[in-house]
mmCIF file of C-alpha atoms in Angstrom:
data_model
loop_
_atom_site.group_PDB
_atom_site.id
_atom_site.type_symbol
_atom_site.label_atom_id
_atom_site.label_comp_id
_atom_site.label_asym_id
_atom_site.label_seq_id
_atom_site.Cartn_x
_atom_site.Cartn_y
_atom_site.Cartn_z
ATOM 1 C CA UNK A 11 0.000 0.000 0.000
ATOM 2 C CA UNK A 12 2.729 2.021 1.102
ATOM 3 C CA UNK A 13 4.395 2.275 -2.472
ATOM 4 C CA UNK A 14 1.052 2.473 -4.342
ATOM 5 C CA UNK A 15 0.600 5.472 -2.828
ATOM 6 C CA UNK A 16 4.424 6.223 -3.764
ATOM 7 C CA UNK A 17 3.814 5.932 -7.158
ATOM 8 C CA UNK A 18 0.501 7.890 -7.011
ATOM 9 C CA UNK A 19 2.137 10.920 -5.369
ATOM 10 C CA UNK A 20 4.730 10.846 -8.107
ATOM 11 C CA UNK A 21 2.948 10.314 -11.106
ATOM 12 C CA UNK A 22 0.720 13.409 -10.117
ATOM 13 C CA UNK A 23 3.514 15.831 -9.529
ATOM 14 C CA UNK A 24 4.790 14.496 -12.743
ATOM 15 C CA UNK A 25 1.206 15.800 -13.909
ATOM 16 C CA UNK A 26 1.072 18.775 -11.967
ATOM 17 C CA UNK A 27 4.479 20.036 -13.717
ATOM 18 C CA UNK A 28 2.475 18.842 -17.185
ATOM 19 C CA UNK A 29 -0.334 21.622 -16.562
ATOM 20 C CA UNK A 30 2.801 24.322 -15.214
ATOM 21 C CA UNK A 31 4.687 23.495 -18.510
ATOM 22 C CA UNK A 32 1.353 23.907 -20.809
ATOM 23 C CA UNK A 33 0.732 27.057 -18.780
ATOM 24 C CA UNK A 34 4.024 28.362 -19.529
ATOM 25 C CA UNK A 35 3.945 27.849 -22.935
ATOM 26 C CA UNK A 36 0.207 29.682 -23.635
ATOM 27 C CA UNK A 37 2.153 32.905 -21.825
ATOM 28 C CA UNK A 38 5.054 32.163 -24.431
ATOM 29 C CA UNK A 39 7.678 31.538 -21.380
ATOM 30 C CA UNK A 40 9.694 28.708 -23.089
ATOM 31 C CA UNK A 41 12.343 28.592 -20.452
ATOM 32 C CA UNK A 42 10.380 27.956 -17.893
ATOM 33 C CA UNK A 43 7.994 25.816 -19.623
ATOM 34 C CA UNK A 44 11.030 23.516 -20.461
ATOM 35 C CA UNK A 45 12.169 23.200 -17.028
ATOM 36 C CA UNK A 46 8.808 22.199 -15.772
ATOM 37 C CA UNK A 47 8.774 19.617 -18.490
ATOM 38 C CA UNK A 48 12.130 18.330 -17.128
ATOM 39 C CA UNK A 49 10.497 18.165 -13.767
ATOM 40 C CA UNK A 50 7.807 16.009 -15.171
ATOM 41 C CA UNK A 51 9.484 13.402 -16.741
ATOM 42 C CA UNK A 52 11.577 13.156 -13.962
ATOM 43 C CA UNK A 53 8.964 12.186 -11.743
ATOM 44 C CA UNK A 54 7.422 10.100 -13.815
ATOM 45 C CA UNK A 55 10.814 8.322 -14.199
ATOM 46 C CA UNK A 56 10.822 7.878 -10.679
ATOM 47 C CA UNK A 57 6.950 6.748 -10.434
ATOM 48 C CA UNK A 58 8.055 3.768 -13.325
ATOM 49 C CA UNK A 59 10.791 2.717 -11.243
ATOM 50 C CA UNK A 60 8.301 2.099 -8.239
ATOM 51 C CA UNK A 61 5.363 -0.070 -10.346
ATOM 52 C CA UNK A 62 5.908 -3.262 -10.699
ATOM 53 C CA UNK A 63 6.399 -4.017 -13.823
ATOM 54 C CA UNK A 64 2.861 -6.256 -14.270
ATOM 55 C CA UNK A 65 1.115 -3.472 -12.882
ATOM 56 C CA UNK A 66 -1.205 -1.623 -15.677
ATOM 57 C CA UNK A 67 0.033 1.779 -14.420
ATOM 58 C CA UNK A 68 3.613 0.933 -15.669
ATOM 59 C CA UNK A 69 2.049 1.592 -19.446
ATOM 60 C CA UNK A 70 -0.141 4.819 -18.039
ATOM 61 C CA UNK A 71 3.384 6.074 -16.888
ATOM 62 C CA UNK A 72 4.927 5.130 -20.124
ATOM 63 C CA UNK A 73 2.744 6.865 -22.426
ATOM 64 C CA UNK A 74 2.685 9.885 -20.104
ATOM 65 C CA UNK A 75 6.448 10.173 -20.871
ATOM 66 C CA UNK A 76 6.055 9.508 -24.867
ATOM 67 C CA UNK A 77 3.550 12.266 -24.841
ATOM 68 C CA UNK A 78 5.802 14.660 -22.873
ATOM 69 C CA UNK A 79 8.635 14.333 -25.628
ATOM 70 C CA UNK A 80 6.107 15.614 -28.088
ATOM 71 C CA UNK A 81 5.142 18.661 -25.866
ATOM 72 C CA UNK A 82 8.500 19.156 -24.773
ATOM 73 C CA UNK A 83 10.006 20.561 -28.387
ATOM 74 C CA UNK A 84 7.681 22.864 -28.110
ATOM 75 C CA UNK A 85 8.884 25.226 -25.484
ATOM 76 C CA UNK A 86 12.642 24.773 -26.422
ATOM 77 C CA UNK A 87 12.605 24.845 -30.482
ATOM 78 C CA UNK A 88 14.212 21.288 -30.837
ATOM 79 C CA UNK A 89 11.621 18.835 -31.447
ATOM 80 C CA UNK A 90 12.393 14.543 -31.046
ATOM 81 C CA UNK A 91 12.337 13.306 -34.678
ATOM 82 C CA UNK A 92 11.055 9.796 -35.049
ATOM 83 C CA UNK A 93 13.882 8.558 -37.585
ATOM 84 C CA UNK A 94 13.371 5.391 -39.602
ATOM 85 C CA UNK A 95 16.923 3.942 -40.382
ATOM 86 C CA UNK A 96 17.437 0.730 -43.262
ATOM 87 C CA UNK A 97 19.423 -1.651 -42.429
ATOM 88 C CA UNK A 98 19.892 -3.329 -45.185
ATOM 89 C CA UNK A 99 18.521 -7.180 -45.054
ATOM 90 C CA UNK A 100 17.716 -7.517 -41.854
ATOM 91 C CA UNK A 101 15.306 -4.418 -42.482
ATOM 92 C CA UNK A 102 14.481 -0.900 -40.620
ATOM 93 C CA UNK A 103 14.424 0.332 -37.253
ATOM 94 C CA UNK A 104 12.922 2.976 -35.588
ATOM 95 C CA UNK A 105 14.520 5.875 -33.790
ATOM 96 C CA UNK A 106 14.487 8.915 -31.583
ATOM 97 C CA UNK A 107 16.926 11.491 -32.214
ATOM 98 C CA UNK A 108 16.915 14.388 -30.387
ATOM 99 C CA UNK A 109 19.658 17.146 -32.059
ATOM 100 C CA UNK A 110 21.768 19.284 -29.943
ATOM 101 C CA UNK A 111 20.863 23.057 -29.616
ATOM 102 C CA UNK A 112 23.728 24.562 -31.223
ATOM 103 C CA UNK A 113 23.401 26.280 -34.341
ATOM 104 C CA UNK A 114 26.399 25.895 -37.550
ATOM 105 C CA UNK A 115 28.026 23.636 -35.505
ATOM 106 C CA UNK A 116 28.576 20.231 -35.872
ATOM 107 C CA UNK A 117 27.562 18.484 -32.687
ATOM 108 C CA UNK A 118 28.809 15.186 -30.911
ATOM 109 C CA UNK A 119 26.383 12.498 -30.646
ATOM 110 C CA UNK A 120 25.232 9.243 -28.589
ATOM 111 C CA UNK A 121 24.301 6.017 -29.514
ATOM 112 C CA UNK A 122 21.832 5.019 -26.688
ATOM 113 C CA UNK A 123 20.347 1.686 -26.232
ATOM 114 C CA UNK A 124 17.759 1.271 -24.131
ATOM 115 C CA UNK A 125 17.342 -1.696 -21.396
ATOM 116 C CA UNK A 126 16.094 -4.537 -22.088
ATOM 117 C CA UNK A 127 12.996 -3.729 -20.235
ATOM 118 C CA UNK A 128 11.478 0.004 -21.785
ATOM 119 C CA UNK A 129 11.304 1.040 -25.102
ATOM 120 C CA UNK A 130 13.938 3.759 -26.174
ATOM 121 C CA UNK A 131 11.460 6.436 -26.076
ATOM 122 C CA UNK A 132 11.090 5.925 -21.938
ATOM 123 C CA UNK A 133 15.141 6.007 -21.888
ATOM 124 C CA UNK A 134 15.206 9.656 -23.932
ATOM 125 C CA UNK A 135 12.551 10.587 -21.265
ATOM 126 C CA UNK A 136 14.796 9.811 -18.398
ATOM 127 C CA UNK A 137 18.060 11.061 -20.307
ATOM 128 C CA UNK A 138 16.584 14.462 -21.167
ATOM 129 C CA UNK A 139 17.125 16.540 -18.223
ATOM 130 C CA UNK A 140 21.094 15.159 -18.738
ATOM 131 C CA UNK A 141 20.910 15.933 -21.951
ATOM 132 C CA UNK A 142 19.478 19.581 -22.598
ATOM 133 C CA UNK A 143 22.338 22.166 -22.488
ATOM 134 C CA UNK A 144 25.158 20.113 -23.002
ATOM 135 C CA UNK A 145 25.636 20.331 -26.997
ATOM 136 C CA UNK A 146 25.604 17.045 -28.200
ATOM 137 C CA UNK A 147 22.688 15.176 -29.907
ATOM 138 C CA UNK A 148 21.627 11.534 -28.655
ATOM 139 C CA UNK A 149 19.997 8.702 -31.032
ATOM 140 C CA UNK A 150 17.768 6.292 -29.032
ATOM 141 C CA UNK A 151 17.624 2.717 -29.717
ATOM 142 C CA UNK A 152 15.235 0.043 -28.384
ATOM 143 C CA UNK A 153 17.100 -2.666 -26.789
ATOM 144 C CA UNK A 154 15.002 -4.751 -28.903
ATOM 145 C CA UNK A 155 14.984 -3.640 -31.904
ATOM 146 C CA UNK A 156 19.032 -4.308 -31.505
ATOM 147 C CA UNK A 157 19.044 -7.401 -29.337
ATOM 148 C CA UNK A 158 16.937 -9.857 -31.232
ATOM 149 C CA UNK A 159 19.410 -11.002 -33.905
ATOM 150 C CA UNK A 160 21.928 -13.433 -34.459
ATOM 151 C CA UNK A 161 25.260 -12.589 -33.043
ATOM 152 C CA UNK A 162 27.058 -10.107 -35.376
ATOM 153 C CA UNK A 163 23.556 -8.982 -36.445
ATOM 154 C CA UNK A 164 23.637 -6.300 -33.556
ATOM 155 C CA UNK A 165 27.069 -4.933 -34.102
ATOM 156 C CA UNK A 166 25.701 -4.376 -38.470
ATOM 157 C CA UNK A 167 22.368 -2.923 -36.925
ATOM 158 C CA UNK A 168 24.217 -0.618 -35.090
ATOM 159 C CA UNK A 169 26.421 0.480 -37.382
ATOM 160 C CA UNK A 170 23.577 1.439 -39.585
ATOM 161 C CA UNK A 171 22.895 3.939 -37.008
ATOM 162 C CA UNK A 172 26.416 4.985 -36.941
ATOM 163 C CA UNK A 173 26.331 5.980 -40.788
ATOM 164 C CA UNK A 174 23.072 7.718 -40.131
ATOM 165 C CA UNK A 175 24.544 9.801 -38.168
ATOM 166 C CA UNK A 176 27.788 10.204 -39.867
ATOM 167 C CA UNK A 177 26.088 11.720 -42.622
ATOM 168 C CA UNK A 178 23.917 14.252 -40.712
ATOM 169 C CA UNK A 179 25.032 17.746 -41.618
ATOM 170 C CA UNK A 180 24.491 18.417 -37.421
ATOM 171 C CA UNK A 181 26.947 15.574 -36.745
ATOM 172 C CA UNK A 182 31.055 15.936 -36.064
ATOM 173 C CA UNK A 183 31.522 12.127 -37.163
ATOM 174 C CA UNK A 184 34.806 11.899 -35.260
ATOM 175 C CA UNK A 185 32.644 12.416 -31.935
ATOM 176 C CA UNK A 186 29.863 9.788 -31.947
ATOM 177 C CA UNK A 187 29.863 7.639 -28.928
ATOM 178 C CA UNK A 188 27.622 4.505 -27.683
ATOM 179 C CA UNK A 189 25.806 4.216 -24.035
ATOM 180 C CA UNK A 190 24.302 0.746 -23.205
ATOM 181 C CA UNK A 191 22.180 0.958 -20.424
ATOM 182 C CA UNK A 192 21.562 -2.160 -18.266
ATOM 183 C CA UNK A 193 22.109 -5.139 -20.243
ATOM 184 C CA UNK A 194 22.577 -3.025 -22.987
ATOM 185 C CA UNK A 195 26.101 -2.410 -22.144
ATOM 186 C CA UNK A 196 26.868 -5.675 -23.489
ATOM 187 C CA UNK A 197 25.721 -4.941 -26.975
ATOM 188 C CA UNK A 198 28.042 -1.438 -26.130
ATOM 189 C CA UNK A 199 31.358 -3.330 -25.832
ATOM 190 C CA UNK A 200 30.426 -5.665 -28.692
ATOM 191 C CA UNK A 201 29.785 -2.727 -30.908
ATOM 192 C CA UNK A 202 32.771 -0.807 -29.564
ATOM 193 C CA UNK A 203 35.011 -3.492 -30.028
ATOM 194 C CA UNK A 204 33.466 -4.090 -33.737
ATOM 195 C CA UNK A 205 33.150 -0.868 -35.216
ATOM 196 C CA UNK A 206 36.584 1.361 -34.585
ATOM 197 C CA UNK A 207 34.652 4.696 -35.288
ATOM 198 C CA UNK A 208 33.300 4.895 -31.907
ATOM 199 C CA UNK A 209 35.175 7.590 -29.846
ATOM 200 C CA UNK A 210 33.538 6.801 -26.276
ATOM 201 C CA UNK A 211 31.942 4.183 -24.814
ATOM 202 C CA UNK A 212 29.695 3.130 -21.776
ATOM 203 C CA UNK A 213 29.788 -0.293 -21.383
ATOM 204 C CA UNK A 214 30.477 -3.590 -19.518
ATOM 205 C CA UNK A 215 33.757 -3.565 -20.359
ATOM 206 C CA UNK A 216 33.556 -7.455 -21.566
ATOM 207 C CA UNK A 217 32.306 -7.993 -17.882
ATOM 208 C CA UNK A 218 29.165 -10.052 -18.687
ATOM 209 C CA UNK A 219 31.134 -12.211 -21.310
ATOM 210 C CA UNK A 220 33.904 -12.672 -19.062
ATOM 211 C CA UNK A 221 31.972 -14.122 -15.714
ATOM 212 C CA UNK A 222 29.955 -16.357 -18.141
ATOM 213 C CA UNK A 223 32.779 -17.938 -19.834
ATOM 214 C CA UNK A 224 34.470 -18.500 -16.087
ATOM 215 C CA UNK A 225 31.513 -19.777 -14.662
ATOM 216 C CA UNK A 226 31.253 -22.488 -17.297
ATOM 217 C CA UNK A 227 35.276 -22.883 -16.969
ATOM 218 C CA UNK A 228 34.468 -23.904 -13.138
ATOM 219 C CA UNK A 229 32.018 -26.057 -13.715
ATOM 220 C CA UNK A 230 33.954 -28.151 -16.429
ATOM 221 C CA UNK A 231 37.157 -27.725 -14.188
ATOM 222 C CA UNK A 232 36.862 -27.946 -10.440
ATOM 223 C CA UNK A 233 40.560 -26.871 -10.333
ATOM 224 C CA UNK A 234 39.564 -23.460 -12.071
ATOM 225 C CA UNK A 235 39.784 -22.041 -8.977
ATOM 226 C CA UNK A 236 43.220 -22.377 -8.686
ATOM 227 C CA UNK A 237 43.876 -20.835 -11.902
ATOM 228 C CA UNK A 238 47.038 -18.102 -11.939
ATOM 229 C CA UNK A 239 46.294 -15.393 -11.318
ATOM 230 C CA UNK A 240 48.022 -13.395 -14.027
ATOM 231 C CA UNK A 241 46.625 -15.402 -16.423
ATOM 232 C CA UNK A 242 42.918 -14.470 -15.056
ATOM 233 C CA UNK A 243 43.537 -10.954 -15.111
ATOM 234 C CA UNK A 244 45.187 -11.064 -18.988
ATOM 235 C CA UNK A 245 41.551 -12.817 -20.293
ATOM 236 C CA UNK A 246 39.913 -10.192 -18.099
ATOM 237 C CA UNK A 247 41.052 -7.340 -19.534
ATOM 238 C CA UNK A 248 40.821 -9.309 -23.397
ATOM 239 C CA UNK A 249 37.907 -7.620 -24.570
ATOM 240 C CA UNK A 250 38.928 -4.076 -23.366
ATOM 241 C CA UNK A 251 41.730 -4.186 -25.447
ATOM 242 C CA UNK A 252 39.798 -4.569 -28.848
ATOM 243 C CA UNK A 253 38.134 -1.187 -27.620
ATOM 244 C CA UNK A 254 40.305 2.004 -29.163
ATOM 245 C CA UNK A 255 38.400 4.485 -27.170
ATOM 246 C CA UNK A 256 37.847 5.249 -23.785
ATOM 247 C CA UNK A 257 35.341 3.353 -22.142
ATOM 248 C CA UNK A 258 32.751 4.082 -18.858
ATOM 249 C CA UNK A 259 31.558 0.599 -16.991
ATOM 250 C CA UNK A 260 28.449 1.891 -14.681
ATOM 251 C CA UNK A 261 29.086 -0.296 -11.649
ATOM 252 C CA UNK A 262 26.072 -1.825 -9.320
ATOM 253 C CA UNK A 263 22.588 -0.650 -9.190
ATOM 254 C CA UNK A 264 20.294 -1.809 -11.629
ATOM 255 C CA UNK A 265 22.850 -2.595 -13.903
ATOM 256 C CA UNK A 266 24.861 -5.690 -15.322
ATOM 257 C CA UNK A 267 28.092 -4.955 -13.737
ATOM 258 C CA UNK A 268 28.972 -6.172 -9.911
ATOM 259 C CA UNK A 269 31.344 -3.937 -7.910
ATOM 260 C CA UNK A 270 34.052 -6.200 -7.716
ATOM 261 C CA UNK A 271 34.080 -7.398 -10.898
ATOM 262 C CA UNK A 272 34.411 -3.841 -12.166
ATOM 263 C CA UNK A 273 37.562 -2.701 -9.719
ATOM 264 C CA UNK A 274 38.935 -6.206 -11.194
ATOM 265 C CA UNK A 275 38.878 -4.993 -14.580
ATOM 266 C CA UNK A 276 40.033 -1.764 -13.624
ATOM 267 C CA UNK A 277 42.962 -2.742 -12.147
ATOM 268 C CA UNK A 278 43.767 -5.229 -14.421
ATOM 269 C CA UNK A 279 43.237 -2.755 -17.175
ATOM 270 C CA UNK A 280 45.383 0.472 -15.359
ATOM 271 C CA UNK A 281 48.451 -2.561 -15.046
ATOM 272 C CA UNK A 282 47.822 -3.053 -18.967
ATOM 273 C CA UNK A 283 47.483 0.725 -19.623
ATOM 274 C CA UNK A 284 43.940 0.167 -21.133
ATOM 275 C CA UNK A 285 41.661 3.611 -20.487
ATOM 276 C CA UNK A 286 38.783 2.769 -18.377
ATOM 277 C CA UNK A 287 36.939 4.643 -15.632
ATOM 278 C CA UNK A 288 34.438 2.611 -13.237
ATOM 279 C CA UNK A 289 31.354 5.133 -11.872
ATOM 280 C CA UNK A 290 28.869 3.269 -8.763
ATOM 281 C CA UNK A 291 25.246 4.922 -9.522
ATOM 282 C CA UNK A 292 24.265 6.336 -5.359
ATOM 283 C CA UNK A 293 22.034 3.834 -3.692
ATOM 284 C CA UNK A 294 18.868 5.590 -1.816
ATOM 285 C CA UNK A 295 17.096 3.016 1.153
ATOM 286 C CA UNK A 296 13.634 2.762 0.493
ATOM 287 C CA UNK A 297 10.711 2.801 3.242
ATOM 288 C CA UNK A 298 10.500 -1.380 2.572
ATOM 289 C CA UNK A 299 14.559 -1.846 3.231
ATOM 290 C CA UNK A 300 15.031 -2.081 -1.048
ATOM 291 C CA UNK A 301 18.033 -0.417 -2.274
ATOM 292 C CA UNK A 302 16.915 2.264 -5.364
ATOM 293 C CA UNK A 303 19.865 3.514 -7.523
ATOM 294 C CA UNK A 304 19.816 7.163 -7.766
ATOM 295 C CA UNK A 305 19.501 7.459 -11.374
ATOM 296 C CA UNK A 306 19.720 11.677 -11.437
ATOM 297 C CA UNK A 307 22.794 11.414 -10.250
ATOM 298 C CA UNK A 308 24.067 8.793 -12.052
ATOM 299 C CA UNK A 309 22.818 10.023 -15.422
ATOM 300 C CA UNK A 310 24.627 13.417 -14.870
ATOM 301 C CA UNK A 311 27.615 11.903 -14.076
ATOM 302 C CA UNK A 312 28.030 9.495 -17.019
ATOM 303 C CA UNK A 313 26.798 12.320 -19.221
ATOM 304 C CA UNK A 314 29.650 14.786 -17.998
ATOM 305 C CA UNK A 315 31.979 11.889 -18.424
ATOM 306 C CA UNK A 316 30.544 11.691 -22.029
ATOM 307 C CA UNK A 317 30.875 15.831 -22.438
ATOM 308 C CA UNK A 318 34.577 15.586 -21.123
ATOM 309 C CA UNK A 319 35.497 12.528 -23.161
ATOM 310 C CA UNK A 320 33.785 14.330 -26.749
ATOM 311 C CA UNK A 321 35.529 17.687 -25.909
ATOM 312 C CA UNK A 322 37.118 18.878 -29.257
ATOM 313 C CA UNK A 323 40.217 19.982 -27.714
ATOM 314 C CA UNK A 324 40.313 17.798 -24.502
ATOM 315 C CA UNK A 325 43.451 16.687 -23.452
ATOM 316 C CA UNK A 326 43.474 15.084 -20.352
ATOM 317 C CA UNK A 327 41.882 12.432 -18.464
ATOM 318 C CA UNK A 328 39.120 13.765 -16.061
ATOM 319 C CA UNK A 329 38.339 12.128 -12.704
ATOM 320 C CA UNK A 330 34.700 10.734 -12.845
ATOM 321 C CA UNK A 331 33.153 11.485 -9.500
#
């Protein structure tokens, strides 16, 4: 009962900021109509995190969010385009792109891949209060749409997005990165680690691979255990070394990464001189004892690292905090 009523209170102020936002814009006050906008899909962010996900009001919350991207170009001159993009025999997908607000300049841009859970629309809603004001334009991708192929099918699919926005006249092609959220970040490192064009990425960092493939080894080999150590921590870091670029690995939460597994790779990779960065979302205690990952925080802080990474004339490596 408790978090029903959670989720009520939530999705209300979510449509409470709705009504400010349409108020705004009838009085022609586009700043602050955006902002409330930003409020509102923030809190109905946090009201989809608190439904179950059987419960009917997940989809109410869902398409509250969808129609909030429509509203929101409104107030801040940069509508989301709904971009179809071929991909050759295995067909079309469809996209969000949301373009940066600059103006004669070409922008960088992210790949993002929504978890295997929401559509890539619900991930754009979360993302945009990250997103506005930082000049760089973000293509959203349903997990599925991605996921649901043969292996090697992903990484082509992806790359189709790539060249879509490669040729975009808005686009600095030298600056497009990818951002896999949840067990997205998978198809992240594959695609990394395929396509060499990628000049960021947030990823697993071959995590998920990795603790498969060991997890079979020890059950084939009892003595796995015993395994040198060196030799663990080479196969580790493998996969990071097929990625030219620097690369984030989003650590805990709801995401596919342990803790441990990520310092691992980190110091495995820093020994090998392989650029990686590890960022742990915030955990907030909920009334019930559950752990929620604070995913404002979080967001902002992969986003800066994204910002810092895509800097024309950045030089030197940042400290993600």
């Amino acid at each position: 009962m408790v978090r029903q009523n959670w989720v009520a209170t939530w999705t209300g102020t979510g449509d409470a900021y709705c009504r400010i936002a349409d108020l705004n814009l009838n009085k022609k006050e586009f700043d602050e109509a955006t902002e409330a906008w930003l409020c509102a899909l923030t809190a109905f962010e946090v009201a989809k995190r608190l439904v179950a996900g059987d419960d009917p009001r997940s989809a109410d919350v869902s398409a509250k969010v969808e129609a909030g991207l429509q509203r929101i170009g409104l107030s801040f001159g940069h509508e989301v385009e709904c971009v179809r993009i071929a991909c050759g025999d295995l067909g079309e997908i469809l996209t969000c792109y949301l373009p940066a607000a600059t103006s004669n300049l070409r922008a960088p841009a992210i790949i993002c891949v929504s978890s295997e859970e929401e559509k890539g629309a619900t991930l754009l809603g979360r993302l945009l209060p990250v997103v506005i004001g930082r000049g760089m334009s973000v293509l959203v991708v349903s997990h599925g749409d991605v996921a649901n192929y043969a292996r090697g099918e992903s990484e082509l699919i992806l790359s189709h997005c790539l060249d879509h926005l490669s040729v975009r006249p808005d686009v600095d092609s030298s600056r497009i990165a990818i951002y896999g959220d949840g067990l997205s970040a998978v198809l992240a490192t594959d695609f990394a680690a395929y396509d060499g064009r990628i000049a960021a990425a947030v990823c697993d960092g071959g995590i998920w691979n990795w603790t498969r493939s060991l997890r079979s080894v020890r059950w084939m080999t009892p003595t796995a255990d015993g395994a040198d150590k060196d030799i663990l921590s080479a196969c580790r870091s493998r996969l990071a070394r097929r990625l030219n670029c620097p690369i984030l690995v989003v650590a805990g939460g709801r995401g596919v990464v342990s803790v441990s597994e990520a310092i691992k790779l980190q110091a495995d990779c820093m020994t090998a001189r392989i650029n990686v960065d590890v960022v742990m979302p915030q955990l907030i205690r909920g009334g019930q004892g559950e752990e929620i990952d604070n995913f404002v925080s979080s967001d902002d802080c992969i986003f800066r690292w994204l910002e810092q990474r895509l800097a024309r004339h950045s030089t030197q490596q940042q400290v993600v905090g």
